[in-house]
Short mmCIF file of C-alpha atoms in Angstrom, two decimals:
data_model
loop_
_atom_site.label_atom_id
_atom_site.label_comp_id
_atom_site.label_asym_id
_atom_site.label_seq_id
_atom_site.Cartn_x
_atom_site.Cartn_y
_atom_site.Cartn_z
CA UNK M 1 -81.35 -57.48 -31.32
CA UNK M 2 -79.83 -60.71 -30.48
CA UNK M 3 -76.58 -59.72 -31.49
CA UNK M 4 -77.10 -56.93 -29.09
CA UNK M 5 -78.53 -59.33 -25.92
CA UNK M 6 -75.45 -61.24 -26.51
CA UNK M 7 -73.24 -58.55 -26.14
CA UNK M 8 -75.14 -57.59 -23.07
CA UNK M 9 -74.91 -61.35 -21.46
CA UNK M 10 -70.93 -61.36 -22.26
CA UNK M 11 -70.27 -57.98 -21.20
CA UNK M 12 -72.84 -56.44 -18.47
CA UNK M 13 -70.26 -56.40 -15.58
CA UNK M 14 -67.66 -54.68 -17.46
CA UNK M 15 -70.02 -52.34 -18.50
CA UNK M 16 -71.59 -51.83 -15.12
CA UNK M 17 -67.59 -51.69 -13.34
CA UNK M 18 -66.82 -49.03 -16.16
CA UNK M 19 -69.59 -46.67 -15.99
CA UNK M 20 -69.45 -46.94 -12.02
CA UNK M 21 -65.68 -46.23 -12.67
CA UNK M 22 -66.62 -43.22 -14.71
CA UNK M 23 -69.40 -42.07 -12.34
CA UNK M 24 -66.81 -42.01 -9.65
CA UNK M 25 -64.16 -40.14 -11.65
CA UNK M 26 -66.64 -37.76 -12.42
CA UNK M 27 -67.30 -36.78 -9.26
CA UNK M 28 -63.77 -36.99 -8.28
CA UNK M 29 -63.39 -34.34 -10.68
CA UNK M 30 -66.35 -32.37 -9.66
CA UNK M 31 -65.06 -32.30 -5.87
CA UNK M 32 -61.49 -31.28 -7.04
CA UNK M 33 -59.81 -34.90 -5.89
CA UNK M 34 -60.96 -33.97 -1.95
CA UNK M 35 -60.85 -37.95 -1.75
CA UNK M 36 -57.67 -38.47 -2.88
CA UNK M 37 -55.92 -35.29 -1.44
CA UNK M 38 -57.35 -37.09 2.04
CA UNK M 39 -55.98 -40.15 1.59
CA UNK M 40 -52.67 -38.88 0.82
CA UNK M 41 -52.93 -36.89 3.73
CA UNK M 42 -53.59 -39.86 5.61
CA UNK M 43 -50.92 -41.70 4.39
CA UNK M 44 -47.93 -39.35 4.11
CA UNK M 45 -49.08 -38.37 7.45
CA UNK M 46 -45.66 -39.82 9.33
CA UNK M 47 -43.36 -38.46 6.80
CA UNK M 48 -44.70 -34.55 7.64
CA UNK M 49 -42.86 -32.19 10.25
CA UNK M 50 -44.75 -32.50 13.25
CA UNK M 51 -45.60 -29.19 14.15
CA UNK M 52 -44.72 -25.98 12.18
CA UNK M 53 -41.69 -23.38 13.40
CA UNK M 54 -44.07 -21.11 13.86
CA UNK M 55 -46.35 -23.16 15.96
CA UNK M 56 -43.11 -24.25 17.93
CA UNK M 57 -42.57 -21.06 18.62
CA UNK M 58 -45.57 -19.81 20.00
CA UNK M 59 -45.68 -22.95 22.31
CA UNK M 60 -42.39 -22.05 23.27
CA UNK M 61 -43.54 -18.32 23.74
CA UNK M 62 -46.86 -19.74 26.18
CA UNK M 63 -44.25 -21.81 27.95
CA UNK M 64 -42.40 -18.29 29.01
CA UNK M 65 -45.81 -16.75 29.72
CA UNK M 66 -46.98 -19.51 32.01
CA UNK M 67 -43.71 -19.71 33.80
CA UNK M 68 -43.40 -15.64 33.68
CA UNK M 69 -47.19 -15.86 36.21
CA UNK M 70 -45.83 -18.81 38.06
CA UNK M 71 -42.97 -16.37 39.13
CA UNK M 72 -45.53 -13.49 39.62
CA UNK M 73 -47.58 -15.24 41.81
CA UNK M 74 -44.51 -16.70 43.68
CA UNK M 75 -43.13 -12.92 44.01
CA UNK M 76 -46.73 -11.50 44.36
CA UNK M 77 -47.42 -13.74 47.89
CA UNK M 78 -43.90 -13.36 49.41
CA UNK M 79 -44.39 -9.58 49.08
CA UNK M 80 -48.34 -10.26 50.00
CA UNK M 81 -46.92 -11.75 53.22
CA UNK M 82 -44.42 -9.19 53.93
CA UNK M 83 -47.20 -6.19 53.79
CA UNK M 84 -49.46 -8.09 55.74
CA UNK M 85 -46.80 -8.08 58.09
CA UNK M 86 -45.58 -4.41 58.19
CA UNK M 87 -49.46 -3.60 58.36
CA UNK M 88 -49.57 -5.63 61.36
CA UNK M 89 -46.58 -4.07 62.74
CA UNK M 90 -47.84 -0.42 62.77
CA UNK M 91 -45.71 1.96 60.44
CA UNK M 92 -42.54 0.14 59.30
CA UNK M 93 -40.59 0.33 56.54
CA UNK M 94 -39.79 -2.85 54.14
CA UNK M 95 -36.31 -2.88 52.73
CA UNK M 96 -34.57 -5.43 50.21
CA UNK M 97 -30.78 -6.42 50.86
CA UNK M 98 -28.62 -4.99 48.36
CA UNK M 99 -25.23 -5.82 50.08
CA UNK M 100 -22.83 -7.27 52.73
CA UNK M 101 -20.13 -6.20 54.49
CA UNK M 102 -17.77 -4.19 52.74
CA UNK M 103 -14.61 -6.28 54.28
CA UNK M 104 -14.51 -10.07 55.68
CA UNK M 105 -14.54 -8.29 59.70
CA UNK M 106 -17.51 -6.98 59.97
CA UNK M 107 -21.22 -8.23 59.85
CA UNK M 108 -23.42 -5.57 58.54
CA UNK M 109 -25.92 -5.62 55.36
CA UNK M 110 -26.58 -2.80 53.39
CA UNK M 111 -30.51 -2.18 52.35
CA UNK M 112 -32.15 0.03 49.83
CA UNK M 113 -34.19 2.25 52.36
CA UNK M 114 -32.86 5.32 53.56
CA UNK M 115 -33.77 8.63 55.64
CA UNK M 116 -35.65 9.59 52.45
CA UNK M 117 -37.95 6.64 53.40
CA UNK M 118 -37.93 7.31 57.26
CA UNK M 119 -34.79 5.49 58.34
CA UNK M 120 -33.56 6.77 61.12
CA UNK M 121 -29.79 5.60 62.59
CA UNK M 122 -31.17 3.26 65.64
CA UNK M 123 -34.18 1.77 63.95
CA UNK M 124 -34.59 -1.85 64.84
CA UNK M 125 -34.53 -4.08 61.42
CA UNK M 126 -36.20 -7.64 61.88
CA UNK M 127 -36.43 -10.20 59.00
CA UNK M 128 -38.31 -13.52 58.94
CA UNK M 129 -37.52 -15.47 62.63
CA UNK M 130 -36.87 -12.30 64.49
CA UNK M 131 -34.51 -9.89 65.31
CA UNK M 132 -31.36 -9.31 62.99
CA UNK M 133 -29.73 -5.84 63.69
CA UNK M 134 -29.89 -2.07 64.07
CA UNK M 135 -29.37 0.73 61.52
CA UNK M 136 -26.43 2.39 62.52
CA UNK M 137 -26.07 4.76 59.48
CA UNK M 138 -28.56 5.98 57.01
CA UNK M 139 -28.23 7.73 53.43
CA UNK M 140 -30.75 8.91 51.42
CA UNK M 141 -31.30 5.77 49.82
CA UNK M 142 -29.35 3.24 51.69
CA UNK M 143 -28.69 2.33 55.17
CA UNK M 144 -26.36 -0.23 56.88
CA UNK M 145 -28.06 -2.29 59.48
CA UNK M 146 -25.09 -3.66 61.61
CA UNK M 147 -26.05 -7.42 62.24
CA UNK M 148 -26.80 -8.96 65.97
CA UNK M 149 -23.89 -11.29 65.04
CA UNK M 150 -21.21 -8.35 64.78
CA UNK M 151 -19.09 -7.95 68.25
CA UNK M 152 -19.57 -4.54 68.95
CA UNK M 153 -23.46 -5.48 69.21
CA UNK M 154 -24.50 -6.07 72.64
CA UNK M 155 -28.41 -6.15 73.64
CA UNK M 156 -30.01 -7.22 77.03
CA UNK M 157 -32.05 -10.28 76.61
CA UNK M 158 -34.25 -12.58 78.99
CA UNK M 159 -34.68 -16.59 78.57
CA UNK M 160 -38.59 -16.35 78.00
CA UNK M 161 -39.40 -19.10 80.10
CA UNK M 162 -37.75 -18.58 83.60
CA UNK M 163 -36.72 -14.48 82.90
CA UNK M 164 -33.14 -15.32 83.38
CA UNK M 165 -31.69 -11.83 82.01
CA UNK M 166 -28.03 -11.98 80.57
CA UNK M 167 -26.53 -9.63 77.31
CA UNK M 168 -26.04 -10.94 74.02
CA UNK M 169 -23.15 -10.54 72.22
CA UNK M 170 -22.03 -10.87 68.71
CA UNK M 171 -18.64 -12.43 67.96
CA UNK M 172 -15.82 -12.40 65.63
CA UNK M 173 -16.39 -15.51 64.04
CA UNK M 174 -20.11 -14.87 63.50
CA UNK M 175 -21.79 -16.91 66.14
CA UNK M 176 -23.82 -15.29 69.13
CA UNK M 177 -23.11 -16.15 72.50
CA UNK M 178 -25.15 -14.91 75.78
CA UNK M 179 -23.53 -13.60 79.31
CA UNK M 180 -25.86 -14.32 81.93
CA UNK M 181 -26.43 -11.92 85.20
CA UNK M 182 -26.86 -14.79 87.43
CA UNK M 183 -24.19 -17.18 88.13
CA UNK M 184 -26.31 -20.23 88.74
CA UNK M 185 -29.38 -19.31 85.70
CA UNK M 186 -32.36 -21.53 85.14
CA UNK M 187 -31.48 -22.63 81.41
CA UNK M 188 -31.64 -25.44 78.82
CA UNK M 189 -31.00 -26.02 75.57
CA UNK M 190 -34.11 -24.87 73.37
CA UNK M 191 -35.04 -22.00 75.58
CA UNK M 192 -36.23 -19.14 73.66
CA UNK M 193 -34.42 -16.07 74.05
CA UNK M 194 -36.65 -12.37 73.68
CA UNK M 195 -34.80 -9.15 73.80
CA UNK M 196 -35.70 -7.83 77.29
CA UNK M 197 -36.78 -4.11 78.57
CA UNK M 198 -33.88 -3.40 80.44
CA UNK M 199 -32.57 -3.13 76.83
CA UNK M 200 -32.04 0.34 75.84
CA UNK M 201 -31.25 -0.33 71.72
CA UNK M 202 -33.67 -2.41 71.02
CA UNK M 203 -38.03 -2.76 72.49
CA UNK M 204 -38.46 -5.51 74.50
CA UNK M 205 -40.24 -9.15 73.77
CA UNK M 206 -38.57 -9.67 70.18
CA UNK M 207 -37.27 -13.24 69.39
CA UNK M 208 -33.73 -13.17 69.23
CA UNK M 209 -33.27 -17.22 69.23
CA UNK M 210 -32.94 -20.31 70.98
CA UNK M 211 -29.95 -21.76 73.12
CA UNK M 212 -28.12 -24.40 71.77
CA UNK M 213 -25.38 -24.84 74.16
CA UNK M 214 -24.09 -23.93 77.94
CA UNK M 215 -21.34 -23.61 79.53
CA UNK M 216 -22.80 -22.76 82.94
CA UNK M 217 -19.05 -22.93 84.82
CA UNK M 218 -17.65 -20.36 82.82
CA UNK M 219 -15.91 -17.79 84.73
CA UNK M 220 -16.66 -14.52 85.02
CA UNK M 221 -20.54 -15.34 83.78
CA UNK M 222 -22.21 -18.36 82.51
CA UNK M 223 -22.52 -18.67 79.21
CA UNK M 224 -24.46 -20.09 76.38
CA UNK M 225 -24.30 -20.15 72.43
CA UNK M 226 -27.45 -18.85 70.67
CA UNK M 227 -28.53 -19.95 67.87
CA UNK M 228 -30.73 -17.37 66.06
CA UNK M 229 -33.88 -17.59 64.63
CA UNK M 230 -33.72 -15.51 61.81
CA UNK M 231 -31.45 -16.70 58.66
CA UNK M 232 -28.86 -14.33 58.63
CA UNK M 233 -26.67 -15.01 55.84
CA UNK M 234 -30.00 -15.56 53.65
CA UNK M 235 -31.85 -12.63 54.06
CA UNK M 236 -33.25 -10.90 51.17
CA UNK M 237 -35.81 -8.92 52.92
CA UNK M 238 -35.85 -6.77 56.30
CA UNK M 239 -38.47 -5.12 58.28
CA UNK M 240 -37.00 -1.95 59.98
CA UNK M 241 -39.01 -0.48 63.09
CA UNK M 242 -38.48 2.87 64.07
CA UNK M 243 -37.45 3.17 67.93
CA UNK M 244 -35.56 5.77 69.78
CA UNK M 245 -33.09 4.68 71.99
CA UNK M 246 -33.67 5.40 75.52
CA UNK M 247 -30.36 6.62 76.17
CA UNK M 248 -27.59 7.95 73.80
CA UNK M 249 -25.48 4.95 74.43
CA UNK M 250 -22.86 6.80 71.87
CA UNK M 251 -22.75 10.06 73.89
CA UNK M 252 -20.45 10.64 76.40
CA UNK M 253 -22.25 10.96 80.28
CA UNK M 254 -22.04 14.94 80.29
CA UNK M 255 -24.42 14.97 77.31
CA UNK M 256 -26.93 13.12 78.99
CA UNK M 257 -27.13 14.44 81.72
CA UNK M 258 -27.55 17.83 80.10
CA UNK M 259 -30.26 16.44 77.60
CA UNK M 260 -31.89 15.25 80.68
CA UNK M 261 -32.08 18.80 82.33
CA UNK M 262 -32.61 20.14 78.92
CA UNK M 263 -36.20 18.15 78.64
CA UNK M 264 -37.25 17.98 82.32
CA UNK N 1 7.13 21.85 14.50
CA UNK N 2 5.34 23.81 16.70
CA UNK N 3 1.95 22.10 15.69
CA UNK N 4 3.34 18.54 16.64
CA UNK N 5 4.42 20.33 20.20
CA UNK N 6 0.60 21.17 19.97
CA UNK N 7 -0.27 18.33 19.05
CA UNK N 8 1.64 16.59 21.78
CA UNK N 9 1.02 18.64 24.94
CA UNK N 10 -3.09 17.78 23.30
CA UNK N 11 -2.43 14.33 23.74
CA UNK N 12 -0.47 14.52 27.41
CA UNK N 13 -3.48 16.42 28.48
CA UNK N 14 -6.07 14.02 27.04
CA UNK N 15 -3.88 11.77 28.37
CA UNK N 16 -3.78 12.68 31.82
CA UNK N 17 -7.08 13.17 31.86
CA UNK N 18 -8.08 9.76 31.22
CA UNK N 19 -5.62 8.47 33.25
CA UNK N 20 -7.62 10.54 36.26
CA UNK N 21 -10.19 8.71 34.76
CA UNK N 22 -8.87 5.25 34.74
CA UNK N 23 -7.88 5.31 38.12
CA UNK N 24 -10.79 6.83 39.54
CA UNK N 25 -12.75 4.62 37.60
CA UNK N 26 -11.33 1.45 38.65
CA UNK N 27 -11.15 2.33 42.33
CA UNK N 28 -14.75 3.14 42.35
CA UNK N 29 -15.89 -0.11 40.83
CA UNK N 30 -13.57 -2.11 43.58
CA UNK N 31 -15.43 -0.13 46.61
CA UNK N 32 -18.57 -0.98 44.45
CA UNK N 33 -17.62 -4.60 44.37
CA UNK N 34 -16.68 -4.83 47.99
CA UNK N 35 -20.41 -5.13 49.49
CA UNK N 36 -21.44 -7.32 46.23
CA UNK N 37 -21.64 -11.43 46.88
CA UNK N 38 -23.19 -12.37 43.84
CA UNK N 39 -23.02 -16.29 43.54
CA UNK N 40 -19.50 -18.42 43.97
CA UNK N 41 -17.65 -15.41 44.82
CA UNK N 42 -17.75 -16.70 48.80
CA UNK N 43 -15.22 -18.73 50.21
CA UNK N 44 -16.45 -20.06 53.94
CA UNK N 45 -18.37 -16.64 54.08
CA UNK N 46 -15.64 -14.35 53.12
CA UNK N 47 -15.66 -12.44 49.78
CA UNK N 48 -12.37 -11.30 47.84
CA UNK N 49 -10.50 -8.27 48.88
CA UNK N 50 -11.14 -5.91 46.12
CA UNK N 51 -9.24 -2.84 47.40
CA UNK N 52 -6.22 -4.78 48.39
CA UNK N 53 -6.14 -5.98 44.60
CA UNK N 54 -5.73 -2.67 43.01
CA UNK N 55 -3.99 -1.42 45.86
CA UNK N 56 -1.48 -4.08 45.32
CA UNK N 57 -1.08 -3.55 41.42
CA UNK N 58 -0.92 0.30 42.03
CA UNK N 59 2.22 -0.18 44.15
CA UNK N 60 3.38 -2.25 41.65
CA UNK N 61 3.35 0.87 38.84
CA UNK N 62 4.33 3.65 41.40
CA UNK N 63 6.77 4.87 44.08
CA UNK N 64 6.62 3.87 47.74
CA UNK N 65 5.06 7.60 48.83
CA UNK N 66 2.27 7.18 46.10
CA UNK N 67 1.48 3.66 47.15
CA UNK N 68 1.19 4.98 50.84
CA UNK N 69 -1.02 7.38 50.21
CA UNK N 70 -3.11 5.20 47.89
CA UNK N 71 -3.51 2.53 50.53
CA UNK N 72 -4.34 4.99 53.16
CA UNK N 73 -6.96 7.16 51.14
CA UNK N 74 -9.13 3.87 49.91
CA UNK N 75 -8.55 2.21 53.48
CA UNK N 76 -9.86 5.11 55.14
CA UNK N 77 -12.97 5.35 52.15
CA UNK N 78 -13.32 1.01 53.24
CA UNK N 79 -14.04 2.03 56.82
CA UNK N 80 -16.59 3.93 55.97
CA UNK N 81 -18.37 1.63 53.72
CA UNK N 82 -17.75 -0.65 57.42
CA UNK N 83 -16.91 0.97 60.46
CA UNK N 84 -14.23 2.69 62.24
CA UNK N 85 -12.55 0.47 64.04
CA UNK N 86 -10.48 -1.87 63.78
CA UNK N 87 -9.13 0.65 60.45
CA UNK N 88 -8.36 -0.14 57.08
CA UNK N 89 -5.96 2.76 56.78
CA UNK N 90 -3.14 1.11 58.29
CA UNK N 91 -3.61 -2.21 56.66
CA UNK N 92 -4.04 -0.94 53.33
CA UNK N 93 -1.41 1.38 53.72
CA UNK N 94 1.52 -0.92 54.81
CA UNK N 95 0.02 -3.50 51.87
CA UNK N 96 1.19 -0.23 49.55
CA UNK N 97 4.37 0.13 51.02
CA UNK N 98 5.38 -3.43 50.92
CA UNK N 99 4.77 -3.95 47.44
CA UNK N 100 6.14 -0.55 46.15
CA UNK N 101 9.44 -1.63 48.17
CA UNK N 102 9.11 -5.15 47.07
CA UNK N 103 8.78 -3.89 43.49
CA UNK N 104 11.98 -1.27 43.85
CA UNK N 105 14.14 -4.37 44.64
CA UNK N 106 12.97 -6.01 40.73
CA UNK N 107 11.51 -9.12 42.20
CA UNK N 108 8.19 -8.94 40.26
CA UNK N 109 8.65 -8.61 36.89
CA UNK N 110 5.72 -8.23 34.76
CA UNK N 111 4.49 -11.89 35.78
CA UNK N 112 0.58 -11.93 36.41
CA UNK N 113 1.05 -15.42 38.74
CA UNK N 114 3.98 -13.25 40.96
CA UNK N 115 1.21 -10.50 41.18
CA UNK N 116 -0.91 -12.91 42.37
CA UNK N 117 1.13 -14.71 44.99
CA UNK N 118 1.96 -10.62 46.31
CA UNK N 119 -1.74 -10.43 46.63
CA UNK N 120 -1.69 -13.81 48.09
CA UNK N 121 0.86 -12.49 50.88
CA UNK N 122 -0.89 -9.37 51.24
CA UNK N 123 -4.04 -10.64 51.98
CA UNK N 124 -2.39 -12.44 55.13
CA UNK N 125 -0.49 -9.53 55.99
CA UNK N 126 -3.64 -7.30 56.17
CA UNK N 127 -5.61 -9.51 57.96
CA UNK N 128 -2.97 -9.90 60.61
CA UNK N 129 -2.46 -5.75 60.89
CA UNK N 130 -6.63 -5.81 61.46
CA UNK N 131 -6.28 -8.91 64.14
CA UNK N 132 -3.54 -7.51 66.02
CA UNK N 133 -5.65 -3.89 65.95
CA UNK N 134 -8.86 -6.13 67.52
CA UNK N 135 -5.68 -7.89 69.65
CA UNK N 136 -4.61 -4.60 71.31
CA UNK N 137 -7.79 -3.03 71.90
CA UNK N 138 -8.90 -6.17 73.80
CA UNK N 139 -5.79 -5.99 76.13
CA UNK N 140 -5.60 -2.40 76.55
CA UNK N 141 -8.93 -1.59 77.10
CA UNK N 142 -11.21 -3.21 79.73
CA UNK N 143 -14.09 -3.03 78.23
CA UNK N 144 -13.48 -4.35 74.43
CA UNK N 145 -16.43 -5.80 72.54
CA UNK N 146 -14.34 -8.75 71.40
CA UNK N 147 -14.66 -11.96 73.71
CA UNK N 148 -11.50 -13.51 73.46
CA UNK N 149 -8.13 -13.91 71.91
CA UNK N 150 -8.63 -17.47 70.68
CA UNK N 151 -11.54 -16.56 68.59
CA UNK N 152 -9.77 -13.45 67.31
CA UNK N 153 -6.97 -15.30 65.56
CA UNK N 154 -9.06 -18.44 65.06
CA UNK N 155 -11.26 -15.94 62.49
CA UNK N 156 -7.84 -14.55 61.39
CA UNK N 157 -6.95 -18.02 60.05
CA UNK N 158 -10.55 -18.35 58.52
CA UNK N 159 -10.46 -14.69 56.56
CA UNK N 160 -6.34 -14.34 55.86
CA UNK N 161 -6.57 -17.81 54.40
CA UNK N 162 -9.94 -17.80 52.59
CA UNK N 163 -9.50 -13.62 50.93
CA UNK N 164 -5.94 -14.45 50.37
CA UNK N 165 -7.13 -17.87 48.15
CA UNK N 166 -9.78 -15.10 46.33
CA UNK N 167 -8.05 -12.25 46.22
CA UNK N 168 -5.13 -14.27 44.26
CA UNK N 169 -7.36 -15.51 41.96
CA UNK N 170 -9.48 -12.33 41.14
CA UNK N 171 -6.03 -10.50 40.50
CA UNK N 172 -5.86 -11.20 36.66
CA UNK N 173 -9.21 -9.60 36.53
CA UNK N 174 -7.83 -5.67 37.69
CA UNK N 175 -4.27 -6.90 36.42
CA UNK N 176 -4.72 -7.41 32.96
CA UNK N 177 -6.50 -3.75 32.01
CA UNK N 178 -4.60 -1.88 34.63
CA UNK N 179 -1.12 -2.69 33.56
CA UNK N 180 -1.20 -2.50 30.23
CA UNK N 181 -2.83 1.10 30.74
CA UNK N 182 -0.07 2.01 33.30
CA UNK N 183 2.68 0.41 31.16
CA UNK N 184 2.21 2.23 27.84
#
């Protein structure tokens, strides 16, 4: 008994450390080293690959998606914006631009609405700004809208604020330049220039653009270079009106005059 | 004997026929590429001359009469992808003729960079036949939609120079497949 006391006084905290010890490993074992597995976890942490291919992928995958409904949305409200605006306009036809001028002369665009959509050769096309052309041929898929900037388009127009009247005309090297009537016109620069109804291609009151410059001593007519409203060599989208000419401008005066008796 | 004479009138047939198809084929996709800007193919708004290209290398490989008639059929089918007037006809045509007599004297031979300086002088040359048509129906006629001479040929700088520079460099593009079907 004493021998056994003494052993107890030399050796209780051993024996206490080692059964704890054993208690522990015990459980250890009983939980399948959870502890252990988390600490390694914990500690090798840094030397894993961040995240798996897979995972890398999919990210990559949402990225795509997210920027996929970005585009939607983008595409969704420019084309919101352009219905709203045919509805407003009565029936009209949208049309995308699918082409330019088929040589370095002319200025026409090509769009992907034809007769088959209600096209019509002398339909009025506007884009964003205003006015940028007439159809002058149609296919059954296609039509050519010749541009305001081309030279053989002429329209009548009116300076909105003081109803000076004058024609516009297109010219070779792409810019637009207006003839007035009067010799002495009441014009500045930034006057807004409307198509006006002594026009017989195109209804009257739609912006054409705004006058940049004069030259109000120019012989025969004054003149003055327009700058138009309406992004020309941008355009990805048209509006085409329908409108019936007044006139046949194309026909030759013996034609009119007998389509005039024709529909008294 | 008389199977290889089979044989070979088979293959002159086949071979005709895709040679039809070769050059129908290619002209089509030039008046398909004439409307098309897709990006960096502009030059101070003007696009390459497509049609003069493979009118130009077509004179090259036949005789003057073919080249004129080649010029004038896909100058009169570029008017109406534009308009009638001024015409492409003419231009085109006299392009063809130039080149098919250019090429009878043996001064190109077989060099893609001399194909490309013809095209180069072409180009000028066709945009001077359309500026003098604009030129002559502005002093002839009273009431011409053009509003002066000065901007005429002030444009005709801008496009000769700028489709010539395009055209020239696009040439290796037709040349390449073209020739070596025409040569062999």
């Amino acid at each position: 008994m004493f021998a056994l006391r003494r052993w107890w006084d030399r050796y209780a905290v051993r024996a206490g450390v080692a059964t704890l010890a054993i208690v522990l490993a015990w459980a250890m074992r009983q939980s399948q080293g959870a502890f252990i597995y988390e600490i390694y976890q914990v500690l090798t942490a840094p030397l894993q690959p961040g995240l798996s291919q897979a995972e890398r992928l999919e990210n990559a995958y949402i990225l795509e998606l997210q920027q996929r409904v970005i585009e939607l949305e983008n595409q969704n409200q420019s084309l919101r914006t352009n219905i709203d605006y045919a509805d407003s306009q009565g029936k009209v036809t949208v049309a995308a631009v699918i082409g330019r001028s088929a040589d370095n002369w002319w200025q026409q665009i090509t769009v992907n609405k034809g007769h088959l959509d209600g096209v019509t050769v002398g339909d009025m096309a506007t884009g964003p700004g205003g006015l940028v052309g007439r159809v002058v041929s149609a296919s059954p898929n296609t039509s050519k809208v010749l541009l305001t900037t081309d030279p053989t388009s002429q329209m009548g127009v009116k300076v909105s604020r003081s109803r000076a009247l004058g024609v516009v005309r297109g010219n070779v090297d792409g810019r637009v330049v207006m003839q007035f009537f009067e010799t002495t016109p009441d014009v500045k620069p930034g006057d807004v220039i409307v198509t006006s109804s002594y026009s017989r291609l195109f209804p009257q009151g739609i912006p054409v653009g705004r006058i940049e410059s004069m030259d109000l001593k120019k012989s025969p007519a004054p003149e003055a270079v327009i700058q138009l409203s309406s992004p020309l060599n941008i355009l990805e989208w048209v509006t085409i009106h329908p409108f019936e000419a007044k006139t046949d401008v194309n026909a030759p005066p013996a034609e009119i005059i007998d389509s005039n008796e024709s529909t008294p | 004997m008389t199977a290889s004479k089979g044989k070979e009138t088979l293959s002159d047939f086949q071979r005709n026929f895709l040679n039809i198809f070769v050059v129908l084929g290619s002209g089509l996709l030039c008046l398909l590429l004439s409307p098309m800007r897709f990006p960096g193919i502009e030059l101070l708004n003007v696009a390459p001359n497509w049609l003069l290209i493979w009118v130009v290398i077509w004179s090259i490989h036949h005789p003057i009469i073919d080249a004129a008639i080649a010029g004038t059929v896909l100058g009169l089918l570029q008017d109406g992808l534009t308009g009638p007037f001024p015409t492409h006809a003419l231009s085109l045509m006299l392009v063809g003729m130039l080149t098919a007599r250019l090429q009878r004297q043996r001064i190109i031979q077989e060099n893609v960079v001399l194909v490309a300086f013809i095209v180069f002088g072409m180009a000028v040359v066709a945009a001077t036949i359309i500026a003098l048509q604009m030129t002559f129906q502005h002093v002839l006629w009273p009431n011409s939609p053009y509003l002066s001479l000065w901007q005429i040929w002030r444009t005709h700088q801008r496009v000769a120079l700028s489709s010539a520079i395009l055209s020239s460099l696009w040439t290796p593009a037709l040349y390449y497949p073209l020739h070596r079907w025409w040569k062999s």
